[in-house]
Amino acid sequence: MPSDRKPIVVIARKLLPAGMRLLEGCEVRSGGLDVGRDELLQLVADADALIADPTVPVDGELLDAAGSQLRVVSNFAVGYDNVDLDACRERGVVVTNTPGVLTNATAELALELTLAAARRASEAEATLRAGRWTGWDPGAMLGLELSGATFGIVGLGRIGGRYAELVRPLAGEILYVSRSPKPERERELGARRVELDELLERSDVVSLHAPASPETKHMIGDAQLRRMRSHAVLVNTGRGSLVDSQALARALAEGELGAAGLDVYENEPEVPQELLEAPRCVLLPHIGSATHTARDAMAELAARNALAILRGEEPPHRVA
């Protein structure tokens, strides 16, 4: 890159001001929230850095449209299943993400979904707002009391571990599934590592914090849902692909599962109609990291990752 040429940073959709301020020495192009694929393919031409987010598929076609001078794809997220890592490696493009800074926000939302689903909060509010509440009924809107409950956590990483810390005062027992043992966390939380089937069979609440991968796709399907307790609550703030949406909707409709709280979906922003119609199901529009603190920190980190590579430095968080 010529010394008198400003590096070109393409923001596929939108970057908050906290990150934009750091890019003042660059030529910045932004696609906007409604950018289409064809427009993006043109926008990335000659880019040195691309800042994407989970809604933007970064594949070989997009990388080639950018050109051989592209040096980094900075993903504005902790997950990076939208990025073709092999295609990036083949072209010598570094991939980065923004972990850590959204841990509290996402774990807190998982707790919110747990409480809301367990106590049927959205269903109760809808009844009230629609004018269908006719007064106190001792048998109405009965939910799950969480004090003394067994919490099952699938993925005891940053977010899953923080969720465990938040529910620890309520939990009678904490079970977890992880690819490797977490002895220090076990001592801190009183948690016990088990296989997925045992966790599903014994837990009153199951919270998913696993990454998206071919191995985790539909890790919760018909067979797994049938193992769960009929009063159990399933929470997903990880990735939509972890859960078979049709199987979950069926389990809720047939009373095989107590409730569910979801913030992520398989084909966002599409939400399957069967989930929209499912009973005892709290649905949120992927707002896990949506706090001022988390999103500003994510924007800054996405910008710092990109700038580090452009300066020939090691980025704060390299994926590949």
CSV table of C-alpha atoms in Angstrom, one decimal:
chain,number,residue,atom,x,y,z
A,1,MET,CA,0.0,0.0,0.0
A,2,PRO,CA,1.5,3.4,-1.0
A,3,SER,CA,2.5,5.5,1.9
A,4,ASP,CA,0.4,8.5,0.8
A,5,ARG,CA,-2.7,6.3,0.4
A,6,LYS,CA,-5.2,6.1,3.2
A,7,PRO,CA,-6.2,2.6,4.1
A,8,ILE,CA,-9.7,1.8,2.9
A,9,VAL,CA,-11.9,0.3,5.6
A,10,VAL,CA,-15.3,-1.0,4.4
A,11,ILE,CA,-18.0,-1.3,7.1
A,12,ALA,CA,-20.4,-3.8,5.6
A,13,ARG,CA,-23.5,-2.4,7.4
A,14,LYS,CA,-23.0,-0.1,10.4
A,15,LEU,CA,-20.4,0.7,13.1
A,16,LEU,CA,-21.3,2.8,16.1
A,17,PRO,CA,-19.6,6.2,16.7
A,18,ALA,CA,-17.3,4.6,19.4
A,19,GLY,CA,-15.6,2.6,16.7
A,20,MET,CA,-15.9,5.2,13.9
A,21,ARG,CA,-13.9,7.7,15.9
A,22,LEU,CA,-10.9,5.4,15.8
A,23,LEU,CA,-11.0,5.2,12.0
A,24,GLU,CA,-10.6,8.9,11.3
A,25,GLY,CA,-7.3,8.4,9.5
A,26,CYS,CA,-8.8,5.9,7.1
A,27,GLU,CA,-11.1,6.2,4.0
A,28,VAL,CA,-14.3,4.7,5.4
A,29,ARG,CA,-17.2,3.3,3.3
A,30,SER,CA,-20.4,2.1,4.9
A,31,GLY,CA,-23.1,0.0,3.3
A,32,GLY,CA,-25.8,0.8,5.8
A,33,LEU,CA,-28.3,-1.5,7.5
A,34,ASP,CA,-30.2,-2.2,4.2
A,35,VAL,CA,-27.2,-2.9,2.0
A,36,GLY,CA,-27.8,-5.6,-0.6
A,37,ARG,CA,-25.4,-8.3,-1.7
A,38,ASP,CA,-24.7,-6.8,-5.1
A,39,GLU,CA,-24.2,-3.4,-3.6
A,40,LEU,CA,-21.8,-4.8,-1.0
A,41,LEU,CA,-19.8,-6.6,-3.7
A,42,GLN,CA,-19.1,-3.3,-5.4
A,43,LEU,CA,-18.5,-1.5,-2.1
A,44,VAL,CA,-15.7,-3.8,-1.0
A,45,ALA,CA,-13.6,-3.2,-4.1
A,46,ASP,CA,-10.0,-2.2,-3.2
A,47,ALA,CA,-10.7,-2.5,0.6
A,48,ASP,CA,-7.8,-3.1,2.9
A,49,ALA,CA,-10.1,-4.0,5.8
A,50,LEU,CA,-13.7,-5.2,6.1
A,51,ILE,CA,-15.8,-4.8,9.2
A,52,ALA,CA,-18.7,-7.3,9.0
A,53,ASP,CA,-21.3,-8.5,11.5
A,54,PRO,CA,-23.2,-11.8,11.9
A,55,THR,CA,-25.7,-10.9,9.2
A,56,VAL,CA,-23.1,-10.6,6.5
A,57,PRO,CA,-21.9,-13.8,4.8
A,58,VAL,CA,-18.1,-13.3,4.2
A,59,ASP,CA,-17.3,-15.9,1.5
A,60,GLY,CA,-14.9,-16.4,-1.3
A,61,GLU,CA,-17.0,-14.3,-3.7
A,62,LEU,CA,-16.9,-11.3,-1.3
A,63,LEU,CA,-13.2,-11.7,-0.6
A,64,ASP,CA,-12.4,-11.8,-4.3
A,65,ALA,CA,-14.6,-8.8,-5.0
A,66,ALA,CA,-12.5,-6.9,-2.4
A,67,GLY,CA,-9.2,-7.9,-4.1
A,68,SER,CA,-5.8,-9.3,-3.1
A,69,GLN,CA,-4.9,-6.3,-1.0
A,70,LEU,CA,-7.6,-7.1,1.6
A,71,ARG,CA,-5.8,-7.9,4.9
A,72,VAL,CA,-8.4,-8.4,7.6
A,73,VAL,CA,-12.1,-9.2,8.2
A,74,SER,CA,-13.0,-7.8,11.6
A,75,ASN,CA,-16.3,-9.4,12.7
A,76,PHE,CA,-18.4,-7.2,15.0
A,77,ALA,CA,-19.5,-10.2,17.1
A,78,VAL,CA,-18.1,-12.9,19.3
A,79,GLY,CA,-19.4,-15.5,16.9
A,80,TYR,CA,-17.9,-15.8,13.4
A,81,ASP,CA,-19.9,-18.6,11.7
A,82,ASN,CA,-20.8,-16.0,9.0
A,83,VAL,CA,-17.2,-16.0,7.9
A,84,ASP,CA,-15.6,-18.7,5.7
A,85,LEU,CA,-12.4,-19.2,7.6
A,86,ASP,CA,-10.9,-21.5,5.0
A,87,ALA,CA,-11.5,-19.0,2.2
A,88,CYS,CA,-9.8,-16.3,4.3
A,89,ARG,CA,-6.8,-18.5,5.1
A,90,GLU,CA,-6.4,-19.4,1.4
A,91,ARG,CA,-6.2,-15.6,0.6
A,92,GLY,CA,-4.0,-14.7,3.6
A,93,VAL,CA,-6.8,-12.6,5.2
A,94,VAL,CA,-6.8,-12.4,9.0
A,95,VAL,CA,-10.1,-12.8,10.8
A,96,THR,CA,-10.9,-11.2,14.2
A,97,ASN,CA,-13.8,-11.1,16.6
A,98,THR,CA,-15.0,-9.2,19.7
A,99,PRO,CA,-15.2,-11.6,22.7
A,100,GLY,CA,-15.2,-10.7,26.3
A,101,VAL,CA,-16.8,-7.2,26.1
A,102,LEU,CA,-20.3,-8.6,25.6
A,103,THR,CA,-20.1,-11.3,28.2
A,104,ASN,CA,-22.1,-9.6,30.9
A,105,ALA,CA,-24.8,-8.3,28.6
A,106,THR,CA,-25.5,-11.7,27.0
A,107,ALA,CA,-25.4,-13.6,30.2
A,108,GLU,CA,-27.8,-11.1,31.8
A,109,LEU,CA,-30.2,-11.5,28.9
A,110,ALA,CA,-30.0,-15.3,29.3
A,111,LEU,CA,-31.0,-14.8,32.9
A,112,GLU,CA,-33.8,-12.5,31.8
A,113,LEU,CA,-35.1,-15.1,29.4
A,114,THR,CA,-34.9,-17.8,32.1
A,115,LEU,CA,-37.0,-15.8,34.5
A,116,ALA,CA,-39.5,-14.6,31.8
A,117,ALA,CA,-40.0,-18.1,30.4
A,118,ALA,CA,-40.2,-19.8,33.8
A,119,ARG,CA,-42.9,-17.4,35.0
A,120,ARG,CA,-44.7,-17.0,31.7
A,121,ALA,CA,-44.1,-13.3,31.7
A,122,SER,CA,-44.8,-12.5,28.1
A,123,GLU,CA,-47.9,-14.6,28.0
A,124,ALA,CA,-49.2,-12.9,31.2
A,125,GLU,CA,-48.5,-9.5,29.8
A,126,ALA,CA,-50.2,-10.2,26.5
A,127,THR,CA,-53.3,-11.4,28.4
A,128,LEU,CA,-53.4,-8.2,30.4
A,129,ARG,CA,-52.8,-5.9,27.5
A,130,ALA,CA,-55.5,-7.6,25.4
A,131,GLY,CA,-58.0,-7.0,28.2
A,132,ARG,CA,-58.4,-10.8,28.9
A,133,TRP,CA,-57.4,-10.6,32.6
A,134,THR,CA,-60.5,-11.0,34.6
A,135,GLY,CA,-58.9,-11.0,38.1
A,136,TRP,CA,-56.8,-13.1,40.4
A,137,ASP,CA,-57.1,-16.9,39.7
A,138,PRO,CA,-55.2,-19.3,42.0
A,139,GLY,CA,-54.8,-21.8,39.1
A,140,ALA,CA,-53.8,-19.4,36.3
A,141,MET,CA,-50.4,-18.7,34.8
A,142,LEU,CA,-48.6,-21.2,37.0
A,143,GLY,CA,-44.9,-21.4,36.2
A,144,LEU,CA,-41.6,-22.8,37.4
A,145,GLU,CA,-40.0,-21.6,40.7
A,146,LEU,CA,-36.3,-21.4,40.2
A,147,SER,CA,-35.1,-21.5,43.8
A,148,GLY,CA,-33.4,-24.9,44.3
A,149,ALA,CA,-33.7,-25.7,40.6
A,150,THR,CA,-31.1,-27.7,38.7
A,151,PHE,CA,-29.5,-25.6,36.0
A,152,GLY,CA,-27.9,-27.2,33.0
A,153,ILE,CA,-25.4,-25.1,31.1
A,154,VAL,CA,-24.2,-26.2,27.6
A,155,GLY,CA,-20.9,-24.5,27.1
A,156,LEU,CA,-19.2,-23.1,30.2
A,157,GLY,CA,-17.1,-20.5,28.4
A,158,ARG,CA,-17.1,-16.7,29.0
A,159,ILE,CA,-20.8,-16.3,28.7
A,160,GLY,CA,-21.9,-19.6,30.0
A,161,GLY,CA,-19.6,-19.2,33.0
A,162,ARG,CA,-21.0,-15.7,33.7
A,163,TYR,CA,-24.6,-17.1,33.4
A,164,ALA,CA,-23.6,-19.8,36.0
A,165,GLU,CA,-22.4,-17.1,38.3
A,166,LEU,CA,-25.6,-15.2,38.0
A,167,VAL,CA,-27.9,-18.2,38.7
A,168,ARG,CA,-25.7,-19.7,41.4
A,169,PRO,CA,-27.6,-18.0,44.3
A,170,LEU,CA,-30.8,-19.7,43.0
A,171,ALA,CA,-29.4,-23.1,41.9
A,172,GLY,CA,-29.8,-26.2,43.9
A,173,GLU,CA,-27.3,-27.8,41.5
A,174,ILE,CA,-25.4,-26.7,38.4
A,175,LEU,CA,-24.5,-29.2,35.7
A,176,TYR,CA,-22.5,-28.4,32.6
A,177,VAL,CA,-21.5,-29.8,29.2
A,178,SER,CA,-18.1,-28.8,27.8
A,179,ARG,CA,-15.6,-30.3,25.4
A,180,SER,CA,-13.0,-30.2,28.2
A,181,PRO,CA,-13.3,-30.2,32.0
A,182,LYS,CA,-13.3,-26.8,33.8
A,183,PRO,CA,-11.9,-27.8,37.3
A,184,GLU,CA,-11.4,-24.2,38.5
A,185,ARG,CA,-14.9,-23.3,37.5
A,186,GLU,CA,-16.3,-26.4,39.1
A,187,ARG,CA,-14.7,-25.4,42.4
A,188,GLU,CA,-15.9,-21.8,42.1
A,189,LEU,CA,-19.5,-22.7,41.1
A,190,GLY,CA,-20.0,-26.1,42.7
A,191,ALA,CA,-20.7,-27.3,39.1
A,192,ARG,CA,-20.4,-30.8,37.8
A,193,ARG,CA,-19.5,-31.9,34.3
A,194,VAL,CA,-21.9,-34.4,32.7
A,195,GLU,CA,-22.8,-35.7,29.2
A,196,LEU,CA,-25.5,-33.9,27.3
A,197,ASP,CA,-28.2,-36.7,27.8
A,198,GLU,CA,-27.8,-36.6,31.6
A,199,LEU,CA,-27.9,-32.8,31.7
A,200,LEU,CA,-31.1,-32.8,29.7
A,201,GLU,CA,-32.8,-35.5,31.8
A,202,ARG,CA,-31.9,-33.9,35.2
A,203,SER,CA,-32.1,-30.1,34.6
A,204,ASP,CA,-35.1,-27.8,35.3
A,205,VAL,CA,-33.4,-25.1,33.2
A,206,VAL,CA,-31.2,-25.7,30.2
A,207,SER,CA,-29.3,-22.7,28.8
A,208,LEU,CA,-27.3,-23.0,25.6
A,209,HIS,CA,-24.0,-21.2,25.1
A,210,ALA,CA,-22.3,-23.3,22.5
A,211,PRO,CA,-20.9,-21.9,19.2
A,212,ALA,CA,-22.4,-22.7,15.8
A,213,SER,CA,-20.6,-25.5,13.9
A,214,PRO,CA,-21.5,-28.5,11.9
A,215,GLU,CA,-21.1,-30.6,15.1
A,216,THR,CA,-23.6,-28.4,17.1
A,217,LYS,CA,-26.2,-28.0,14.4
A,218,HIS,CA,-29.6,-29.1,15.9
A,219,MET,CA,-27.9,-30.4,19.0
A,220,ILE,CA,-31.3,-29.9,20.5
A,221,GLY,CA,-33.8,-31.8,18.4
A,222,ASP,CA,-36.8,-34.2,18.9
A,223,ALA,CA,-34.8,-36.8,20.7
A,224,GLN,CA,-33.1,-34.4,23.0
A,225,LEU,CA,-36.4,-32.5,23.8
A,226,ARG,CA,-38.1,-35.8,24.7
A,227,ARG,CA,-35.3,-36.4,27.3
A,228,MET,CA,-36.1,-33.1,29.0
A,229,ARG,CA,-38.5,-32.8,31.9
A,230,SER,CA,-42.0,-31.7,31.0
A,231,HIS,CA,-41.7,-28.6,33.2
A,232,ALA,CA,-38.2,-27.7,32.0
A,233,VAL,CA,-37.2,-24.4,30.5
A,234,LEU,CA,-35.0,-24.2,27.4
A,235,VAL,CA,-33.0,-20.9,26.9
A,236,ASN,CA,-30.9,-20.1,23.8
A,237,THR,CA,-28.7,-17.0,23.5
A,238,GLY,CA,-26.0,-18.9,21.6
A,239,ARG,CA,-26.8,-19.5,18.0
A,240,GLY,CA,-30.1,-20.3,16.3
A,241,SER,CA,-28.7,-23.4,14.6
A,242,LEU,CA,-28.3,-25.1,17.9
A,243,VAL,CA,-32.0,-25.8,18.1
A,244,ASP,CA,-34.4,-27.5,15.7
A,245,SER,CA,-37.1,-24.9,15.6
A,246,GLN,CA,-39.9,-27.2,14.4
A,247,ALA,CA,-39.1,-29.8,17.0
A,248,LEU,CA,-39.1,-27.1,19.7
A,249,ALA,CA,-42.4,-25.7,18.6
A,250,ARG,CA,-43.9,-29.2,18.5
A,251,ALA,CA,-42.6,-30.0,22.0
A,252,LEU,CA,-44.2,-26.8,23.4
A,253,ALA,CA,-47.5,-27.3,21.6
A,254,GLU,CA,-47.8,-30.9,22.8
A,255,GLY,CA,-46.8,-30.0,26.4
A,256,GLU,CA,-43.6,-32.0,26.4
A,257,LEU,CA,-41.6,-29.0,27.4
A,258,GLY,CA,-42.5,-26.4,30.0
A,259,ALA,CA,-41.3,-23.2,28.3
A,260,ALA,CA,-38.6,-21.7,26.1
A,261,GLY,CA,-36.8,-18.3,25.8
A,262,LEU,CA,-35.0,-17.5,22.6
A,263,ASP,CA,-32.9,-14.6,21.4
A,264,VAL,CA,-31.5,-16.3,18.3
A,265,TYR,CA,-32.9,-18.1,15.3
A,266,GLU,CA,-31.8,-20.3,12.4
A,267,ASN,CA,-32.4,-17.9,9.5
A,268,GLU,CA,-32.4,-14.5,11.0
A,269,PRO,CA,-34.2,-12.2,10.7
A,270,GLU,CA,-36.9,-14.8,9.8
A,271,VAL,CA,-38.6,-16.3,12.8
A,272,PRO,CA,-40.4,-19.6,12.0
A,273,GLN,CA,-44.2,-19.2,12.2
A,274,GLU,CA,-44.5,-22.3,14.3
A,275,LEU,CA,-42.4,-20.5,17.0
A,276,LEU,CA,-44.4,-17.4,16.8
A,277,GLU,CA,-47.5,-19.5,17.4
A,278,ALA,CA,-46.0,-21.7,20.1
A,279,PRO,CA,-47.3,-21.5,23.6
A,280,ARG,CA,-45.1,-20.5,26.6
A,281,CYS,CA,-42.3,-19.2,24.3
A,282,VAL,CA,-40.6,-15.9,25.0
A,283,LEU,CA,-39.0,-14.5,21.8
A,284,LEU,CA,-36.6,-11.6,21.5
A,285,PRO,CA,-34.9,-10.1,18.4
A,286,HIS,CA,-31.3,-11.0,19.0
A,287,ILE,CA,-30.5,-8.3,21.6
A,288,GLY,CA,-28.1,-10.4,23.7
A,289,SER,CA,-25.3,-7.7,23.5
A,290,ALA,CA,-27.7,-4.7,23.2
A,291,THR,CA,-26.4,-2.5,26.0
A,292,HIS,CA,-24.7,0.8,25.6
A,293,THR,CA,-21.6,-0.6,27.4
A,294,ALA,CA,-21.3,-3.8,25.3
A,295,ARG,CA,-22.1,-2.4,21.9
A,296,ASP,CA,-19.7,0.6,22.3
A,297,ALA,CA,-17.0,-1.7,23.5
A,298,MET,CA,-17.6,-4.1,20.5
A,299,ALA,CA,-17.4,-1.2,18.1
A,300,GLU,CA,-14.1,-0.1,19.5
A,301,LEU,CA,-12.7,-3.6,19.5
A,302,ALA,CA,-13.8,-4.2,15.9
A,303,ALA,CA,-12.0,-1.0,14.9
A,304,ARG,CA,-8.9,-1.8,16.9
A,305,ASN,CA,-8.7,-5.3,15.4
A,306,ALA,CA,-8.8,-3.9,11.9
A,307,LEU,CA,-6.3,-1.1,12.6
A,308,ALA,CA,-3.8,-3.4,14.3
A,309,ILE,CA,-3.6,-5.6,11.2
A,310,LEU,CA,-3.3,-2.5,8.9
A,311,ARG,CA,-0.3,-1.3,11.1
A,312,GLY,CA,1.4,-4.7,11.0
A,313,GLU,CA,0.6,-5.4,14.6
A,314,GLU,CA,-1.0,-8.4,16.3
A,315,PRO,CA,-4.8,-7.7,16.8
A,316,PRO,CA,-6.4,-7.9,20.2
A,317,HIS,CA,-8.5,-10.9,19.2
A,318,ARG,CA,-7.4,-13.1,16.2
A,319,VAL,CA,-9.6,-16.0,15.1
A,320,ALA,CA,-7.6,-17.1,12.0
